[in-house]
mmCIF file of C-alpha atoms and ligand atoms in Angstrom:
data_model
loop_
_atom_site.group_PDB
_atom_site.id
_atom_site.type_symbol
_atom_site.label_atom_id
_atom_site.label_comp_id
_atom_site.label_asym_id
_atom_site.label_seq_id
_atom_site.Cartn_x
_atom_site.Cartn_y
_atom_site.Cartn_z
ATOM 1 C CA UNK A 1 -152.474 31.544 36.705
ATOM 2 C CA UNK A 2 -152.104 35.462 36.722
ATOM 3 C CA UNK A 3 -151.820 36.170 40.490
ATOM 4 C CA UNK A 4 -148.963 38.435 41.806
ATOM 5 C CA UNK A 5 -146.205 36.580 43.687
ATOM 6 C CA UNK A 6 -146.973 36.615 47.410
ATOM 7 C CA UNK A 7 -143.554 37.384 49.240
ATOM 8 C CA UNK A 8 -145.083 37.905 52.846
ATOM 9 C CA UNK A 9 -147.816 36.775 55.124
ATOM 10 C CA UNK A 10 -150.406 39.777 54.997
ATOM 11 C CA UNK A 11 -151.830 41.573 58.076
ATOM 12 C CA UNK A 12 -155.473 42.007 58.835
ATOM 13 C CA UNK A 13 -156.589 44.660 61.473
ATOM 14 C CA UNK A 14 -159.754 42.914 61.752
ATOM 15 C CA UNK A 15 -160.238 39.013 63.213
ATOM 16 C CA UNK A 16 -160.419 36.924 60.065
ATOM 17 C CA UNK A 17 -163.935 35.536 61.234
ATOM 18 C CA UNK A 18 -165.420 39.125 60.822
ATOM 19 C CA UNK A 19 -163.192 39.862 57.560
ATOM 20 C CA UNK A 20 -164.505 36.710 55.850
ATOM 21 C CA UNK A 21 -167.863 35.548 55.485
ATOM 22 C CA UNK A 22 -167.451 31.710 55.500
ATOM 23 C CA UNK A 23 -164.398 29.362 56.836
ATOM 24 C CA UNK A 24 -163.711 26.429 54.151
ATOM 25 C CA UNK A 25 -162.098 23.828 56.852
ATOM 26 C CA UNK A 26 -160.055 21.204 56.302
ATOM 27 C CA UNK A 27 -160.821 18.304 58.793
ATOM 28 C CA UNK A 28 -157.489 16.261 59.641
ATOM 29 C CA UNK A 29 -154.788 18.270 61.234
ATOM 30 C CA UNK A 30 -156.924 21.276 61.339
ATOM 31 C CA UNK A 31 -160.395 20.265 63.342
ATOM 32 C CA UNK A 32 -159.532 16.856 64.755
ATOM 33 C CA UNK A 33 -156.633 14.749 64.388
ATOM 34 C CA UNK A 34 -156.732 10.510 64.657
ATOM 35 C CA UNK A 35 -160.490 11.445 65.877
ATOM 36 C CA UNK A 36 -159.653 13.563 68.425
ATOM 37 C CA UNK A 37 -160.453 17.194 68.330
ATOM 38 C CA UNK A 38 -157.419 19.191 68.094
ATOM 39 C CA UNK A 39 -156.649 22.033 70.952
ATOM 40 C CA UNK A 40 -158.385 25.039 70.914
ATOM 41 C CA UNK A 41 -160.690 23.792 67.784
ATOM 42 C CA UNK A 42 -164.164 23.279 69.390
ATOM 43 C CA UNK A 43 -163.948 26.826 71.694
ATOM 44 C CA UNK A 44 -162.418 28.606 68.592
ATOM 45 C CA UNK A 45 -164.788 27.303 65.648
ATOM 46 C CA UNK A 46 -167.719 28.063 68.453
ATOM 47 C CA UNK A 47 -166.835 31.788 68.877
ATOM 48 C CA UNK A 48 -166.276 32.281 65.028
ATOM 49 C CA UNK A 49 -169.997 30.873 64.363
ATOM 50 C CA UNK A 50 -171.329 32.715 67.313
ATOM 51 C CA UNK A 51 -169.863 36.007 65.625
ATOM 52 C CA UNK A 52 -171.466 35.389 62.273
ATOM 53 C CA UNK A 53 -168.841 33.566 60.425
ATOM 54 C CA UNK A 54 -170.284 30.489 58.361
ATOM 55 C CA UNK A 55 -168.398 27.210 58.902
ATOM 56 C CA UNK A 56 -168.302 24.727 56.052
ATOM 57 C CA UNK A 57 -165.659 21.799 56.315
ATOM 58 C CA UNK A 58 -163.892 20.502 53.393
ATOM 59 C CA UNK A 59 -162.585 17.095 53.053
ATOM 60 C CA UNK A 60 -160.671 15.123 50.260
ATOM 61 C CA UNK A 61 -161.848 11.641 52.135
ATOM 62 C CA UNK A 62 -164.460 10.102 49.799
ATOM 63 C CA UNK A 63 -165.305 7.118 51.865
ATOM 64 C CA UNK A 64 -167.583 8.792 54.346
ATOM 65 C CA UNK A 65 -170.702 10.435 53.875
ATOM 66 C CA UNK A 66 -171.309 14.149 54.888
ATOM 67 C CA UNK A 67 -173.939 13.011 57.270
ATOM 68 C CA UNK A 68 -171.310 10.539 59.010
ATOM 69 C CA UNK A 69 -168.787 13.685 59.041
ATOM 70 C CA UNK A 70 -171.175 15.782 60.583
ATOM 71 C CA UNK A 71 -172.163 13.445 63.046
ATOM 72 C CA UNK A 72 -168.383 12.849 63.863
ATOM 73 C CA UNK A 73 -168.192 16.768 64.692
ATOM 74 C CA UNK A 74 -171.051 17.008 66.575
ATOM 75 C CA UNK A 75 -169.756 14.275 68.768
ATOM 76 C CA UNK A 76 -166.512 16.250 69.388
ATOM 77 C CA UNK A 77 -168.854 19.354 70.409
ATOM 78 C CA UNK A 78 -168.866 21.103 66.870
ATOM 79 C CA UNK A 79 -172.596 21.114 66.274
ATOM 80 C CA UNK A 80 -172.785 20.198 62.501
ATOM 81 C CA UNK A 81 -175.496 19.432 59.549
ATOM 82 C CA UNK A 82 -174.684 17.035 56.501
ATOM 83 C CA UNK A 83 -175.136 19.886 54.643
ATOM 84 C CA UNK A 84 -171.860 21.867 55.860
ATOM 85 C CA UNK A 85 -169.857 18.927 54.903
ATOM 86 C CA UNK A 86 -168.110 18.958 51.222
ATOM 87 C CA UNK A 87 -166.432 15.987 49.997
ATOM 88 C CA UNK A 88 -164.391 14.804 47.181
ATOM 89 C CA UNK A 89 -167.141 12.525 46.384
ATOM 90 C CA UNK A 90 -169.632 14.983 45.951
ATOM 91 C CA UNK A 91 -167.292 17.305 43.722
ATOM 92 C CA UNK A 92 -166.568 13.883 41.400
ATOM 93 C CA UNK A 93 -169.803 13.289 41.017
ATOM 94 C CA UNK A 94 -170.583 16.545 39.637
ATOM 95 C CA UNK A 95 -167.696 16.387 37.141
ATOM 96 C CA UNK A 96 -169.362 13.356 36.135
ATOM 97 C CA UNK A 97 -172.639 14.639 35.781
ATOM 98 C CA UNK A 98 -171.540 17.339 33.653
ATOM 99 C CA UNK A 99 -170.142 14.622 30.996
ATOM 100 C CA UNK A 100 -172.792 11.555 30.907
ATOM 101 C CA UNK A 101 -176.478 11.444 30.409
ATOM 102 C CA UNK A 102 -178.822 12.034 33.268
ATOM 103 C CA UNK A 103 -179.467 8.447 35.228
ATOM 104 C CA UNK A 104 -176.228 6.804 33.567
ATOM 105 C CA UNK A 105 -174.634 3.916 35.328
ATOM 106 C CA UNK A 106 -171.344 4.486 36.972
ATOM 107 C CA UNK A 107 -168.805 1.574 37.924
ATOM 108 C CA UNK A 108 -167.982 2.691 41.569
ATOM 109 C CA UNK A 109 -164.835 1.234 43.048
ATOM 110 C CA UNK A 110 -164.772 3.165 46.656
ATOM 111 C CA UNK A 111 -167.399 3.215 49.721
ATOM 112 C CA UNK A 112 -170.413 4.553 50.953
ATOM 113 C CA UNK A 113 -169.457 8.554 50.379
ATOM 114 C CA UNK A 114 -169.227 8.117 46.415
ATOM 115 C CA UNK A 115 -172.518 5.955 46.191
ATOM 116 C CA UNK A 116 -174.777 8.799 47.818
ATOM 117 C CA UNK A 117 -172.694 11.604 46.089
ATOM 118 C CA UNK A 118 -173.652 9.716 42.701
ATOM 119 C CA UNK A 119 -177.230 9.267 43.403
ATOM 120 C CA UNK A 120 -177.667 12.850 44.735
ATOM 121 C CA UNK A 121 -176.814 13.702 41.066
ATOM 122 C CA UNK A 122 -178.910 11.171 39.738
ATOM 123 C CA UNK A 123 -176.300 8.688 38.723
ATOM 124 C CA UNK A 124 -176.560 4.692 39.453
ATOM 125 C CA UNK A 125 -173.771 3.260 41.069
ATOM 126 C CA UNK A 126 -173.172 -0.243 39.607
ATOM 127 C CA UNK A 127 -170.268 -2.901 40.889
ATOM 128 C CA UNK A 128 -169.325 -4.628 37.609
ATOM 129 C CA UNK A 129 -167.496 -3.713 34.442
ATOM 130 C CA UNK A 130 -170.744 -6.153 32.846
ATOM 131 C CA UNK A 131 -173.293 -3.625 33.972
ATOM 132 C CA UNK A 132 -172.272 -1.289 31.006
ATOM 133 C CA UNK A 133 -171.370 2.040 32.758
ATOM 134 C CA UNK A 134 -170.449 5.059 30.916
ATOM 135 C CA UNK A 135 -168.015 6.189 33.491
ATOM 136 C CA UNK A 136 -165.866 4.385 36.410
ATOM 137 C CA UNK A 137 -165.203 6.376 39.725
ATOM 138 C CA UNK A 138 -162.583 5.489 42.270
ATOM 139 C CA UNK A 139 -162.301 6.851 45.710
ATOM 140 C CA UNK A 140 -160.540 5.874 48.762
ATOM 141 C CA UNK A 141 -162.628 2.419 50.101
ATOM 142 C CA UNK A 142 -161.259 1.747 53.334
ATOM 143 C CA UNK A 143 -158.853 -0.826 54.066
ATOM 144 C CA UNK A 144 -161.244 -3.816 53.346
ATOM 145 C CA UNK A 145 -161.709 -2.678 49.698
ATOM 146 C CA UNK A 146 -160.774 -6.218 47.849
ATOM 147 C CA UNK A 147 -158.105 -6.235 45.275
ATOM 148 C CA UNK A 148 -160.782 -7.556 42.594
ATOM 149 C CA UNK A 149 -162.332 -4.099 42.541
ATOM 150 C CA UNK A 150 -159.152 -2.672 40.776
ATOM 151 C CA UNK A 151 -159.531 -5.428 38.072
ATOM 152 C CA UNK A 152 -163.116 -4.243 37.403
ATOM 153 C CA UNK A 153 -162.118 -0.591 36.787
ATOM 154 C CA UNK A 154 -159.379 -2.289 34.364
ATOM 155 C CA UNK A 155 -161.862 -4.013 32.441
ATOM 156 C CA UNK A 156 -164.237 -1.353 31.753
ATOM 157 C CA UNK A 157 -161.579 1.501 31.469
ATOM 158 C CA UNK A 158 -160.087 -0.877 28.742
ATOM 159 C CA UNK A 159 -162.899 -0.892 26.854
ATOM 160 C CA UNK A 160 -162.867 3.081 26.599
ATOM 161 C CA UNK A 161 -165.125 4.012 29.519
ATOM 162 C CA UNK A 162 -163.973 7.388 31.074
ATOM 163 C CA UNK A 163 -162.303 7.221 34.516
ATOM 164 C CA UNK A 164 -162.646 9.465 37.400
ATOM 165 C CA UNK A 165 -160.940 9.509 40.782
ATOM 166 C CA UNK A 166 -162.235 11.910 43.596
ATOM 167 C CA UNK A 167 -158.478 12.633 44.828
ATOM 168 C CA UNK A 168 -155.094 11.289 44.377
ATOM 169 C CA UNK A 169 -154.094 11.922 48.113
ATOM 170 C CA UNK A 170 -151.187 9.417 47.956
ATOM 171 C CA UNK A 171 -150.979 8.692 51.700
ATOM 172 C CA UNK A 172 -153.390 8.518 54.878
ATOM 173 C CA UNK A 173 -151.381 9.363 58.391
ATOM 174 C CA UNK A 174 -152.718 7.268 61.165
ATOM 175 C CA UNK A 175 -151.910 6.284 64.795
ATOM 176 C CA UNK A 176 -149.858 3.383 63.425
ATOM 177 C CA UNK A 177 -147.931 5.435 60.408
ATOM 178 C CA UNK A 178 -148.454 6.059 56.931
ATOM 179 C CA UNK A 179 -151.387 3.863 55.076
ATOM 180 C CA UNK A 180 -151.868 4.020 51.452
ATOM 181 C CA UNK A 181 -154.372 6.249 50.136
ATOM 182 C CA UNK A 182 -156.492 6.649 47.097
ATOM 183 C CA UNK A 183 -153.785 8.303 45.184
ATOM 184 C CA UNK A 184 -151.835 5.041 45.610
ATOM 185 C CA UNK A 185 -154.838 3.115 44.714
ATOM 186 C CA UNK A 186 -155.356 4.990 41.321
ATOM 187 C CA UNK A 187 -151.469 4.283 40.435
ATOM 188 C CA UNK A 188 -152.686 0.487 40.513
ATOM 189 C CA UNK A 189 -155.103 1.218 37.908
ATOM 190 C CA UNK A 190 -152.962 3.771 36.049
ATOM 191 C CA UNK A 191 -150.100 1.062 35.731
ATOM 192 C CA UNK A 192 -152.337 -1.743 34.574
ATOM 193 C CA UNK A 193 -154.162 0.442 32.298
ATOM 194 C CA UNK A 194 -152.172 3.432 31.030
ATOM 195 C CA UNK A 195 -154.877 5.922 31.200
ATOM 196 C CA UNK A 196 -155.043 8.832 33.213
ATOM 197 C CA UNK A 197 -158.233 10.024 35.526
ATOM 198 C CA UNK A 198 -159.929 13.125 35.565
ATOM 199 C CA UNK A 199 -159.167 14.146 39.275
ATOM 200 C CA UNK A 200 -161.679 16.353 41.328
ATOM 201 C CA UNK A 201 -159.999 16.897 44.700
ATOM 202 C CA UNK A 202 -158.281 19.388 46.320
ATOM 203 C CA UNK A 203 -156.000 21.248 45.025
ATOM 204 C CA UNK A 204 -157.921 21.350 41.883
ATOM 205 C CA UNK A 205 -160.469 23.649 40.535
ATOM 206 C CA UNK A 206 -163.476 21.001 40.659
ATOM 207 C CA UNK A 207 -163.219 20.945 44.493
ATOM 208 C CA UNK A 208 -163.367 24.450 44.976
ATOM 209 C CA UNK A 209 -166.138 24.855 42.692
ATOM 210 C CA UNK A 210 -168.040 22.504 44.262
ATOM 211 C CA UNK A 211 -167.389 24.109 47.846
ATOM 212 C CA UNK A 212 -168.686 27.699 46.772
ATOM 213 C CA UNK A 213 -171.655 26.170 45.028
ATOM 214 C CA UNK A 214 -172.806 24.576 48.213
ATOM 215 C CA UNK A 215 -171.848 27.404 50.610
ATOM 216 C CA UNK A 216 -172.878 30.030 48.427
ATOM 217 C CA UNK A 217 -169.611 31.783 49.960
ATOM 218 C CA UNK A 218 -168.805 35.265 48.703
ATOM 219 C CA UNK A 219 -165.559 36.280 50.789
ATOM 220 C CA UNK A 220 -164.200 32.847 51.778
ATOM 221 C CA UNK A 221 -161.308 31.737 53.616
ATOM 222 C CA UNK A 222 -159.551 28.313 53.237
ATOM 223 C CA UNK A 223 -158.109 26.953 56.303
ATOM 224 C CA UNK A 224 -155.810 24.184 55.853
ATOM 225 C CA UNK A 225 -152.863 22.102 57.316
ATOM 226 C CA UNK A 226 -151.083 21.299 53.997
ATOM 227 C CA UNK A 227 -149.664 23.449 51.485
ATOM 228 C CA UNK A 228 -150.099 20.661 48.416
ATOM 229 C CA UNK A 229 -153.721 20.565 49.022
ATOM 230 C CA UNK A 230 -155.447 23.260 51.075
ATOM 231 C CA UNK A 231 -153.266 25.990 50.413
ATOM 232 C CA UNK A 232 -152.446 25.106 46.624
ATOM 233 C CA UNK A 233 -156.550 24.706 46.259
ATOM 234 C CA UNK A 234 -157.249 28.118 47.917
ATOM 235 C CA UNK A 235 -154.295 30.015 45.088
ATOM 236 C CA UNK A 236 -155.908 27.881 42.711
ATOM 237 C CA UNK A 237 -159.213 29.180 43.542
ATOM 238 C CA UNK A 238 -158.045 32.703 43.716
ATOM 239 C CA UNK A 239 -159.287 33.079 47.415
ATOM 240 C CA UNK A 240 -157.261 33.718 50.495
ATOM 241 C CA UNK A 241 -156.138 31.224 53.158
ATOM 242 C CA UNK A 242 -154.900 30.600 56.724
ATOM 243 C CA UNK A 243 -152.339 27.856 57.164
ATOM 244 C CA UNK A 244 -152.369 26.299 60.815
ATOM 245 C CA UNK A 245 -149.552 24.621 62.462
ATOM 246 C CA UNK A 246 -151.384 21.770 63.784
ATOM 247 C CA UNK A 247 -151.113 19.043 61.213
ATOM 248 C CA UNK A 248 -148.861 18.322 58.303
ATOM 249 C CA UNK A 249 -146.868 21.589 57.319
ATOM 250 C CA UNK A 250 -144.203 22.955 59.752
ATOM 251 C CA UNK A 251 -141.732 25.789 59.572
ATOM 252 C CA UNK A 252 -139.430 24.655 57.511
ATOM 253 C CA UNK A 253 -141.899 23.381 54.639
ATOM 254 C CA UNK A 254 -143.545 26.960 54.811
ATOM 255 C CA UNK A 255 -140.187 28.966 54.562
ATOM 256 C CA UNK A 256 -139.346 26.535 51.162
ATOM 257 C CA UNK A 257 -143.109 27.112 49.744
ATOM 258 C CA UNK A 258 -143.319 27.916 45.857
ATOM 259 C CA UNK A 259 -145.691 30.634 45.398
ATOM 260 C CA UNK A 260 -148.872 28.496 44.874
ATOM 261 C CA UNK A 261 -148.015 26.913 48.563
ATOM 262 C CA UNK A 262 -147.825 30.323 50.422
ATOM 263 C CA UNK A 263 -150.910 31.091 52.047
ATOM 264 C CA UNK A 264 -152.130 34.289 53.060
ATOM 265 C CA UNK A 265 -152.172 34.172 56.839
ATOM 266 C CA UNK A 266 -149.952 31.994 58.900
ATOM 267 C CA UNK A 267 -151.144 30.754 62.681
ATOM 268 C CA UNK A 268 -150.490 28.047 65.338
ATOM 269 C CA UNK A 269 -154.124 26.854 65.587
ATOM 270 C CA UNK A 270 -157.710 27.676 65.185
ATOM 271 C CA UNK A 271 -157.559 30.682 67.549
ATOM 272 C CA UNK A 272 -156.203 32.062 64.364
ATOM 273 C CA UNK A 273 -159.550 32.858 63.394
ATOM 274 C CA UNK A 274 -160.500 34.966 65.843
ATOM 275 C CA UNK A 275 -157.409 37.261 66.048
ATOM 276 C CA UNK A 276 -156.516 39.853 63.993
ATOM 277 C CA UNK A 277 -153.131 39.351 62.108
ATOM 278 C CA UNK A 278 -149.625 41.343 62.495
ATOM 279 C CA UNK A 279 -148.309 43.392 59.778
ATOM 280 C CA UNK A 280 -145.030 42.114 58.372
ATOM 281 C CA UNK A 281 -143.068 45.226 57.590
ATOM 282 C CA UNK A 282 -139.607 45.969 55.639
ATOM 283 C CA UNK A 283 -136.949 47.498 57.928
ATOM 284 C CA UNK A 284 -136.071 51.296 57.313
ATOM 285 C CA UNK A 285 -132.918 50.105 56.110
ATOM 286 C CA UNK A 286 -134.284 47.685 53.772
ATOM 287 C CA UNK A 287 -133.460 43.964 53.099
ATOM 288 C CA UNK A 288 -135.018 43.041 56.633
ATOM 289 C CA UNK A 289 -138.297 42.035 57.660
ATOM 290 C CA UNK A 290 -140.015 42.721 60.905
ATOM 291 C CA UNK A 291 -143.203 41.399 62.665
ATOM 292 C CA UNK A 292 -143.682 41.991 66.122
ATOM 293 C CA UNK A 293 -140.177 41.904 68.072
ATOM 294 C CA UNK A 294 -138.262 40.119 65.230
ATOM 295 C CA UNK A 295 -136.293 40.831 62.427
ATOM 296 C CA UNK A 296 -135.801 38.257 59.585
ATOM 297 C CA UNK A 297 -133.242 38.553 57.024
ATOM 298 C CA UNK A 298 -131.674 36.351 53.979
ATOM 299 C CA UNK A 299 -128.204 35.977 54.333
ATOM 300 C CA UNK A 300 -125.601 34.353 52.128
ATOM 301 C CA UNK A 301 -126.511 30.508 53.017
ATOM 302 C CA UNK A 302 -129.171 30.978 55.904
ATOM 303 C CA UNK A 303 -131.826 33.022 56.816
ATOM 304 C CA UNK A 304 -131.258 34.942 60.186
ATOM 305 C CA UNK A 305 -133.331 36.082 63.006
ATOM 306 C CA UNK A 306 -132.888 38.840 65.827
ATOM 307 C CA UNK A 307 -134.917 39.831 68.620
ATOM 308 C CA UNK A 308 -137.778 38.170 70.434
ATOM 309 C CA UNK A 309 -141.453 37.965 71.141
ATOM 310 C CA UNK A 310 -143.968 35.688 69.802
ATOM 311 C CA UNK A 311 -142.688 32.755 67.886
ATOM 312 C CA UNK A 312 -145.379 33.220 65.243
ATOM 313 C CA UNK A 313 -144.268 36.649 64.527
ATOM 314 C CA UNK A 314 -140.757 35.276 64.401
ATOM 315 C CA UNK A 315 -142.054 32.739 61.609
ATOM 316 C CA UNK A 316 -144.026 35.619 59.797
ATOM 317 C CA UNK A 317 -140.796 37.587 59.524
ATOM 318 C CA UNK A 318 -138.869 34.736 58.219
ATOM 319 C CA UNK A 319 -141.504 34.020 55.622
ATOM 320 C CA UNK A 320 -141.048 37.264 54.464
ATOM 321 C CA UNK A 321 -137.407 37.188 54.142
ATOM 322 C CA UNK A 322 -137.577 33.540 52.554
ATOM 323 C CA UNK A 323 -140.218 34.613 50.180
ATOM 324 C CA UNK A 324 -138.596 37.501 48.977
ATOM 325 C CA UNK A 325 -135.437 36.074 48.543
ATOM 326 C CA UNK A 326 -137.011 33.277 46.408
ATOM 327 C CA UNK A 327 -139.318 35.335 44.190
ATOM 328 C CA UNK A 328 -141.284 32.873 42.002
ATOM 329 C CA UNK A 329 -139.134 30.115 43.059
ATOM 330 C CA UNK A 330 -138.495 28.302 46.226
ATOM 331 C CA UNK A 331 -135.794 29.563 48.828
ATOM 332 C CA UNK A 332 -132.948 27.219 49.133
ATOM 333 C CA UNK A 333 -131.324 29.435 52.316
ATOM 334 C CA UNK A 334 -130.882 27.304 55.316
ATOM 335 C CA UNK A 335 -133.720 28.231 57.739
ATOM 336 C CA UNK A 336 -133.194 25.892 60.799
ATOM 337 C CA UNK A 337 -131.125 27.474 63.236
ATOM 338 C CA UNK A 338 -133.754 30.228 63.125
ATOM 339 C CA UNK A 339 -136.779 28.082 63.533
ATOM 340 C CA UNK A 340 -135.020 26.450 66.450
ATOM 341 C CA UNK A 341 -134.832 29.610 68.066
ATOM 342 C CA UNK A 342 -138.728 29.954 67.597
ATOM 343 C CA UNK A 343 -139.287 26.391 68.946
ATOM 344 C CA UNK A 344 -140.812 25.673 65.434
HETATM 345 MG MG1 MG B 401 -155.330 18.250 56.533
#
């Protein structure tokens, strides 16, 4: 990547919903959590769309079809069509279609979302290594996926059939704890075969390409809650990103982010789409960074914060101090006390 290293969150005089034509929204931890809408999500997305912003939903989950995801969002109060949803199943189906003849058979280890996406690209989903597949594709199959499906993948891969994976998210956080995701299932097949899959999902380029192809976005804004998928995917696609703090990422992760994990903007939740973003400026004396009423500096061992005001402004100032100190590395300074002061 030839991008310059980001050393502070950017400001925007205009509301982000006006400065960008399309929001490419992650779902879990951004729009909903455990099936329920996240606070402020439904109203904020409604206002953004009424103002002319195109909304598209981008998910690494390959199990559910776009129509099923759209029905869920509509039920939550966010009217959505299947064509507004882009999945890693669609991205991997295109990746496969680019490499096998039209109408080729593809062995599916996964769920309905994968089968629908393969048919959309003119490929034929099959269930057995004996069906002469020209590709193997693996996507999250849900808790009922039988172990024998992995054996089927291994038989085909051992014969030299190319192997593809929708995504490699290792875990799926749920109400009862952390469950194994498709990445864990991919590891099972990798250990047994010694082979390497081609992967489509976030943060890799096939997913971003699929999203731009389907939305026609010219000035997209990626909106996500994870640094290593959403924000890194935006970095790899060389587009701007907004991190919201309603999901996985927290203040400590953000301060310790390497360059590819640093978002363009940071906000508490999706209300951030409707607002401008404050500038972070360097202090007159130099060495410190100011945002709102806060000033952050990098000390010998820890990040220091003085002033008061909005917690998010304090976090933005701390990001500038940490990222500037880290350069193209990772900031090792302790930000715990400063974050505690912000309640973050
Ligand atoms: Mg997420």
